PDB file of C-alpha atoms in Angstrom:
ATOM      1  CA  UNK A   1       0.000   0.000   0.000  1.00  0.00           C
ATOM      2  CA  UNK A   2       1.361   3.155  -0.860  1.00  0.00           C
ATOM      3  CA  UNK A   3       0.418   6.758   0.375  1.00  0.00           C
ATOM      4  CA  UNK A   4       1.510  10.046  -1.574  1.00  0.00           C
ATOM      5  CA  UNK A   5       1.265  13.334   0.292  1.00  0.00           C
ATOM      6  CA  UNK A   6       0.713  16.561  -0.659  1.00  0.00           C
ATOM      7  CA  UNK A   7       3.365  18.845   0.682  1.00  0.00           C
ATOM      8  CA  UNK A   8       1.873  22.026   2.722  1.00  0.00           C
ATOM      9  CA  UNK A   9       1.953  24.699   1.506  1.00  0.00           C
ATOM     10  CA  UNK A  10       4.802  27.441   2.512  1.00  0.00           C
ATOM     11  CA  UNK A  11       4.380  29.148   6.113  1.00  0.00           C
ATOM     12  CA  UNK A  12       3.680  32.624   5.929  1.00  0.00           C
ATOM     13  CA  UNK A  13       3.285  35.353   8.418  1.00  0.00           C
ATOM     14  CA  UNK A  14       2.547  38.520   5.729  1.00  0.00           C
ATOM     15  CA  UNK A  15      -0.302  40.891   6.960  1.00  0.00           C
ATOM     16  CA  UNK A  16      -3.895  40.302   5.554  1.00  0.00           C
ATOM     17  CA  UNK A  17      -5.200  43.818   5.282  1.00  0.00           C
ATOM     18  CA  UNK A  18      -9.046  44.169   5.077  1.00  0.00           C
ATOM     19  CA  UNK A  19     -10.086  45.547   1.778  1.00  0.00           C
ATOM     20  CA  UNK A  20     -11.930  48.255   3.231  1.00  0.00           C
ATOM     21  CA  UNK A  21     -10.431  50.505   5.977  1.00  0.00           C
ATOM     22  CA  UNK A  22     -11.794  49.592   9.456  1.00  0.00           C
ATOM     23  CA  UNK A  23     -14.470  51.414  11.361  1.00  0.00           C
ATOM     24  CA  UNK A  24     -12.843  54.090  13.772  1.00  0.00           C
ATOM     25  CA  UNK A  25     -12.997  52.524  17.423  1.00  0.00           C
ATOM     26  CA  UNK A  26     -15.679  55.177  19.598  1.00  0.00           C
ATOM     27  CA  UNK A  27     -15.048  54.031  22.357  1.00  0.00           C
ATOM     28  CA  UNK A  28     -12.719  57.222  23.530  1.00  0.00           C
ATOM     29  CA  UNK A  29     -12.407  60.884  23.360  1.00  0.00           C
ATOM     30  CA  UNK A  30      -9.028  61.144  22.407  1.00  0.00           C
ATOM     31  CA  UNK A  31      -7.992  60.067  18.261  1.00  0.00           C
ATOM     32  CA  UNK A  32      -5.618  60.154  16.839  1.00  0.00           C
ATOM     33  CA  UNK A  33      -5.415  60.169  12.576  1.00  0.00           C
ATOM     34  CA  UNK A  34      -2.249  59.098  11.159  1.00  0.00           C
ATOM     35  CA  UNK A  35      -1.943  59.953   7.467  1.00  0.00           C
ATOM     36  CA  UNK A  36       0.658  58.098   5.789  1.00  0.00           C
ATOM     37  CA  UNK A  37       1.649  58.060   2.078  1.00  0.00           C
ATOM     38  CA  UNK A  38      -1.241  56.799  -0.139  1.00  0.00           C
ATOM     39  CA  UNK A  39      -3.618  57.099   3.418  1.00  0.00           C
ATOM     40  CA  UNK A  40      -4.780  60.674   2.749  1.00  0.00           C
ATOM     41  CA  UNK A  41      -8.148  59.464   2.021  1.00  0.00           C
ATOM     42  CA  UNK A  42      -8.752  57.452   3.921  1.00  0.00           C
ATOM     43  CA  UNK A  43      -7.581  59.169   6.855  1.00  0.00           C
ATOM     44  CA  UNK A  44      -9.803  62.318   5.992  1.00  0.00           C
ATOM     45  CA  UNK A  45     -12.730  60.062   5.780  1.00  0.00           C
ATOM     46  CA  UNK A  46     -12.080  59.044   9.666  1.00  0.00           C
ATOM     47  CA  UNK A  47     -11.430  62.377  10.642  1.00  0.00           C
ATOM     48  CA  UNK A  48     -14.750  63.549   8.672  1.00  0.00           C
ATOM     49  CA  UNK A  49     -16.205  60.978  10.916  1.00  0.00           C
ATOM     50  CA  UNK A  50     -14.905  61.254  14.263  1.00  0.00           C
ATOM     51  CA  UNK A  51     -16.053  65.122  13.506  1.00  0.00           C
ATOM     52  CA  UNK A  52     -19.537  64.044  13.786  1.00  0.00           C
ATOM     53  CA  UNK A  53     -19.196  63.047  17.230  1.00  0.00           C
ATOM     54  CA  UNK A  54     -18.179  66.690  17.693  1.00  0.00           C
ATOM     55  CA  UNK A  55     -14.333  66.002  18.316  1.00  0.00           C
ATOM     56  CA  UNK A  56     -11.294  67.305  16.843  1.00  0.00           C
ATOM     57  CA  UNK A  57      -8.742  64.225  16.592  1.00  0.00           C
ATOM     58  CA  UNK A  58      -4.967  65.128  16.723  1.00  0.00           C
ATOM     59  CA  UNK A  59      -3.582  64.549  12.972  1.00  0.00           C
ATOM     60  CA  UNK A  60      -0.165  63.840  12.132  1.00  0.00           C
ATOM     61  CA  UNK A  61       1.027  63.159   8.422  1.00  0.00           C
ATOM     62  CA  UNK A  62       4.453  60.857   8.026  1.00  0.00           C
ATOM     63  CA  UNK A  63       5.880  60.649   4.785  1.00  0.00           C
ATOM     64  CA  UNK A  64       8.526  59.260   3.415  1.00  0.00           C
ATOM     65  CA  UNK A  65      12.022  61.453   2.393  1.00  0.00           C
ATOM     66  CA  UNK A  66      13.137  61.421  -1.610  1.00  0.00           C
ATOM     67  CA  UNK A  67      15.625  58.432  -1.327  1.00  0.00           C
ATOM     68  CA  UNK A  68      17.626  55.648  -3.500  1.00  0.00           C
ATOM     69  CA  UNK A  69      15.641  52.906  -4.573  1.00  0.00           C
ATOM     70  CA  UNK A  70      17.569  50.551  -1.944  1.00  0.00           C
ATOM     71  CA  UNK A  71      19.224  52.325   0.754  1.00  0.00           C
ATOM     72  CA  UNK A  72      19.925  51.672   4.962  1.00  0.00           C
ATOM     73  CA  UNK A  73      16.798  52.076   6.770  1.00  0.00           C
ATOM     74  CA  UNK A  74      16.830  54.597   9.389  1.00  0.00           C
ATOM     75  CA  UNK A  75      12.570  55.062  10.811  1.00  0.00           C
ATOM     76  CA  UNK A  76      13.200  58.415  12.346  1.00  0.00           C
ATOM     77  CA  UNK A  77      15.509  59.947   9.838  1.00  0.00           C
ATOM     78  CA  UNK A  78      13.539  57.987   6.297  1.00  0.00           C
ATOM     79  CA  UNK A  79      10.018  59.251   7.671  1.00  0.00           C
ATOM     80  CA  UNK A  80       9.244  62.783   8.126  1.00  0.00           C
ATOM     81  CA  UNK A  81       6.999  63.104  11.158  1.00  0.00           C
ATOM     82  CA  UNK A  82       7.283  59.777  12.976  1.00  0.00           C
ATOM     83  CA  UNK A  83       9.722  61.675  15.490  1.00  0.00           C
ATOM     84  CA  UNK A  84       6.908  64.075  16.511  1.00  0.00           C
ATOM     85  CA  UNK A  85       4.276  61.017  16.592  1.00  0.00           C
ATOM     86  CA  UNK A  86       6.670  59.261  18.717  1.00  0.00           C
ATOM     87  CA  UNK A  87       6.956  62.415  21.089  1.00  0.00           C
ATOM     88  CA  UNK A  88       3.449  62.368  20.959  1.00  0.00           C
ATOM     89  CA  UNK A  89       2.825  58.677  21.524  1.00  0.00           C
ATOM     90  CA  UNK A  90       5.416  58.819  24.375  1.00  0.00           C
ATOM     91  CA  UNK A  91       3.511  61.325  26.393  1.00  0.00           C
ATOM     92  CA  UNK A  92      -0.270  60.249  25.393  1.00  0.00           C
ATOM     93  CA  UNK A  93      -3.191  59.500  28.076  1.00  0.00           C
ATOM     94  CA  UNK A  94      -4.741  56.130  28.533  1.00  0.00           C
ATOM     95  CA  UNK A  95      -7.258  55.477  26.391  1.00  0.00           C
ATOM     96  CA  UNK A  96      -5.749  57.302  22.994  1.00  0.00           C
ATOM     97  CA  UNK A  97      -7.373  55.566  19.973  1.00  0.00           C
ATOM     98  CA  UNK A  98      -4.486  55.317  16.858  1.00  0.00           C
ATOM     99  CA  UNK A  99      -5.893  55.074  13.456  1.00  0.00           C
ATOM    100  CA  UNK A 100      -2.919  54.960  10.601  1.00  0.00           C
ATOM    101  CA  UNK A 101      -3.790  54.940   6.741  1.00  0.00           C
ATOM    102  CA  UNK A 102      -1.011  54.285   4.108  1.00  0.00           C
ATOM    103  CA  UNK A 103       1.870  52.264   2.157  1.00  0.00           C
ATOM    104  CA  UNK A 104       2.001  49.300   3.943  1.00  0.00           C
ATOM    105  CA  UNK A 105       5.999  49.902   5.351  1.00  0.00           C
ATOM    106  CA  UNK A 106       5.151  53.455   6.638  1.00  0.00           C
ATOM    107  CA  UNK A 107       2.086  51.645   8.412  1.00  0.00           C
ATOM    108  CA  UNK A 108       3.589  49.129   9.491  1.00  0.00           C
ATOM    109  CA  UNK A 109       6.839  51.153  11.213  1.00  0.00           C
ATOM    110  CA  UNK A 110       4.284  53.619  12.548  1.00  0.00           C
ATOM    111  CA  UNK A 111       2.787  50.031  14.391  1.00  0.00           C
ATOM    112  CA  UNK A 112       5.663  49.191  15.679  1.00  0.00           C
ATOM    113  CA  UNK A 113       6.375  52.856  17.246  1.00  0.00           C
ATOM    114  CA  UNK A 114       3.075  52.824  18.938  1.00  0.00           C
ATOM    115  CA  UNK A 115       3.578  49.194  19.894  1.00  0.00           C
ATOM    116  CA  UNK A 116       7.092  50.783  21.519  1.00  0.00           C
ATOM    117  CA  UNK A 117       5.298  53.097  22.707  1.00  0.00           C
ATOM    118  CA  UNK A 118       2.889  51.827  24.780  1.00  0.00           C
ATOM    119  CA  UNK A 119      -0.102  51.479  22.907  1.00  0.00           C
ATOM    120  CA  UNK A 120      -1.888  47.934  22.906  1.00  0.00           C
ATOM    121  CA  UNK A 121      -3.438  46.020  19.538  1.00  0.00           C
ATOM    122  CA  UNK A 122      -6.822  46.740  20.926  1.00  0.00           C
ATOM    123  CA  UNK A 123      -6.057  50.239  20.716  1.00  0.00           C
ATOM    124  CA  UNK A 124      -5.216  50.706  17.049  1.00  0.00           C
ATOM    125  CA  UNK A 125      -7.242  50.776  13.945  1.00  0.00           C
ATOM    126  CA  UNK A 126      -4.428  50.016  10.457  1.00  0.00           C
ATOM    127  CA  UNK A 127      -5.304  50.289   7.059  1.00  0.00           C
ATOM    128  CA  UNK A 128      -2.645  49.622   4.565  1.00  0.00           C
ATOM    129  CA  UNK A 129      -3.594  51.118   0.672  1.00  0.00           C
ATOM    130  CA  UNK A 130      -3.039  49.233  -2.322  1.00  0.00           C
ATOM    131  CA  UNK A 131      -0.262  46.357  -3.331  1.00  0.00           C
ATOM    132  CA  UNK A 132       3.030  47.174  -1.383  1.00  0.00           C
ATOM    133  CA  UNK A 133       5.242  48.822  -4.009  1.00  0.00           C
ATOM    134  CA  UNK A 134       8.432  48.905  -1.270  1.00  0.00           C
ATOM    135  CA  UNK A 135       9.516  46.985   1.945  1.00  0.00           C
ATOM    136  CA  UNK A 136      11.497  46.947   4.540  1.00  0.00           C
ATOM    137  CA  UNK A 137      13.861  44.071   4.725  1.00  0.00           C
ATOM    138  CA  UNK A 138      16.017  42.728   8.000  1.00  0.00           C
ATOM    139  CA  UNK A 139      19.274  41.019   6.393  1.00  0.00           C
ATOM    140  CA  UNK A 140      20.212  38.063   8.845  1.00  0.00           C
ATOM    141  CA  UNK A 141      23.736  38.126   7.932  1.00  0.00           C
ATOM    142  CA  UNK A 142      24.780  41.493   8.915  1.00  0.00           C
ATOM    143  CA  UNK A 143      21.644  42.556  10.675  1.00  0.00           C
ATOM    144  CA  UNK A 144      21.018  45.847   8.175  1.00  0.00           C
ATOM    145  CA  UNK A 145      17.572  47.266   7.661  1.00  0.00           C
ATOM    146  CA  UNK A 146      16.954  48.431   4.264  1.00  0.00           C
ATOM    147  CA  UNK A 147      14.217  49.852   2.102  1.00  0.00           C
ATOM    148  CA  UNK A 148      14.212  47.911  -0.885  1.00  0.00           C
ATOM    149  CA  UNK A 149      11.293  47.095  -3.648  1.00  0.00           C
ATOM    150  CA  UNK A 150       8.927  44.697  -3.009  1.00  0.00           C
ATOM    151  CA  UNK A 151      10.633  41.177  -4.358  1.00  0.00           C
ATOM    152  CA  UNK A 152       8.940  38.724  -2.218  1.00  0.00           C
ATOM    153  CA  UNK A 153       8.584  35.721  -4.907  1.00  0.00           C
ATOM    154  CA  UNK A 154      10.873  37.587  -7.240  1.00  0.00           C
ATOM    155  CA  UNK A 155      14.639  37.803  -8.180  1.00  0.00           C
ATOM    156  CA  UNK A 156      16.712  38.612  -5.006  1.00  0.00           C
ATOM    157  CA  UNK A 157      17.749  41.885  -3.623  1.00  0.00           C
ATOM    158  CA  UNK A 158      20.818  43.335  -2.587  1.00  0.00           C
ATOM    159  CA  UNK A 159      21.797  44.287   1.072  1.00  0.00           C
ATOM    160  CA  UNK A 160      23.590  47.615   0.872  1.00  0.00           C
ATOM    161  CA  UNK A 161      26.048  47.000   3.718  1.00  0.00           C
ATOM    162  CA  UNK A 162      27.144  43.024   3.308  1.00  0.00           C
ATOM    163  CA  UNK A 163      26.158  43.113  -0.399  1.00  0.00           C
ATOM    164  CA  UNK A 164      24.836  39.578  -0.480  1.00  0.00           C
ATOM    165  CA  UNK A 165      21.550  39.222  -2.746  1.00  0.00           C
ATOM    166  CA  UNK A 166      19.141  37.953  -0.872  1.00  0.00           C
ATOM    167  CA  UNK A 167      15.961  36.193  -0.929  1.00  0.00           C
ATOM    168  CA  UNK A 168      13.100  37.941   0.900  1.00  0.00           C
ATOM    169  CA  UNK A 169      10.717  35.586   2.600  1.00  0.00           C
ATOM    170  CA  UNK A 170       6.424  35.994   2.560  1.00  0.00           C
ATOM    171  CA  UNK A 171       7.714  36.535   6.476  1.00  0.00           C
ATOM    172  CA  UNK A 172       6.517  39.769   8.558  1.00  0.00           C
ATOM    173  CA  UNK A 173       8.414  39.992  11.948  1.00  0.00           C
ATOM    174  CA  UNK A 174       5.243  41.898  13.606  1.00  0.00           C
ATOM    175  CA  UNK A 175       7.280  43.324  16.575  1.00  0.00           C
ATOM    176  CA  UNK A 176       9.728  44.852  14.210  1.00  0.00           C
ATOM    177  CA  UNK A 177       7.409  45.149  10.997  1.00  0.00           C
ATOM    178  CA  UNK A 178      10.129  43.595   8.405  1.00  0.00           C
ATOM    179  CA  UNK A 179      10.455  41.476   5.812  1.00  0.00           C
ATOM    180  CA  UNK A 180      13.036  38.977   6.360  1.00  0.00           C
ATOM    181  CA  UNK A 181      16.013  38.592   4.044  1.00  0.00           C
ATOM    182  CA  UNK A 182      18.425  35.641   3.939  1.00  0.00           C
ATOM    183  CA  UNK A 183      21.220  34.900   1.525  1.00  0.00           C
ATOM    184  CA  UNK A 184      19.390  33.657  -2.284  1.00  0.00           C
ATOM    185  CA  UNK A 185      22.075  31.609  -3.152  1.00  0.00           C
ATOM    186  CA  UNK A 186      22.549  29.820   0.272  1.00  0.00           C
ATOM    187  CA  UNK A 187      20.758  26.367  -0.798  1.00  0.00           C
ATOM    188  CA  UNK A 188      22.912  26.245  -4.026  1.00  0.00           C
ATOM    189  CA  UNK A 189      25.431  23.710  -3.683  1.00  0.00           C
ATOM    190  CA  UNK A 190      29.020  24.288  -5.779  1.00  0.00           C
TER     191      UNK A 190
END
């Protein structure tokens, strides 16, 4: 008697992003709108909202600075205004409700800085717009962060410091919200 099996498919941990952006949590006083590349509409549409309850929410916009294609990822110095959320984040009351609209690796950083921060899961509303067009990506061999385009089941990309081309893997690190790289031509043998 013979049995064939049908190997699993390939672990993932990517982020499944609803297709519409979630309802803004009205449970609190205090909101927050975070307005993040490609996000501008959908934050204004949560703002317009939370406006009907008659309060102002606190708006912050982080975008991303001109850069190279593939560069050494620095949060604070690649995304104008995530210093002054953090700031902000770092001194807010209990009960602040974070809603964040955008490219999916300026969302995802700004979830990680409120995650730092303090904040808790139930506390935050994420909506990340349209196919990710860049990632971060953590290179195990010399530890670099880089912003890179998004390869995940393409050719390999380069890490600017160890310049190994690597292989990004359908893997999200959700504490540190990046892609995880590892060295393409590691399984080849000579």
């Amino acid at each position: 008697m013979s049995t064939t099996t049908t190997p699993a498919p390939p672990a993932t941990s990517l982020p499944i992003w609803p297709g519409t952006p979630p309802e803004y949590d009205d449970s609190s006083r205090e909101q927050m709108v975070v307005a993040c590349d490609g996000g501008e509409q959908v934050a204004e549409a949560w703002v317009a909202q939370i406006r009907t309850r008659g309060l102002e929410p606190l708006q912050i916009h982080v975008r991303a600075r001109p850069a190279a294609e593939t560069h050494l990822y620095e949060a604070d110095r690649d995304l104008i205004g995530l210093p002054q959320l953090r700031r902000v984040l770092q001194t807010a009351n209990v009960g602040l409700r974070l809603l964040v609209a955008g490219c999916e690796w300026q969302v995802l950083t700004v979830l990680r800085v409120a995650i730092e921060c303090g904040m808790i899961h139930d506390e935050i509303r994420a909506h990340a717009t349209g196919d990710p067009q860049r990632i971060v990506v953590f290179c195990v061999h010399c530890e670099a962060e880089f912003l890179s385009p998004n390869v995940l089941g393409g050719d390999p990309t380069t890490c600017p410091r160890c310049r190994r081309h690597l292989e990004v893997h359908p893997h999200v690190n959700s504490s540190a919200a990046r892609y995880l790289g590892s060295d393409a031509d590691a399984g080849v043998l000579l």
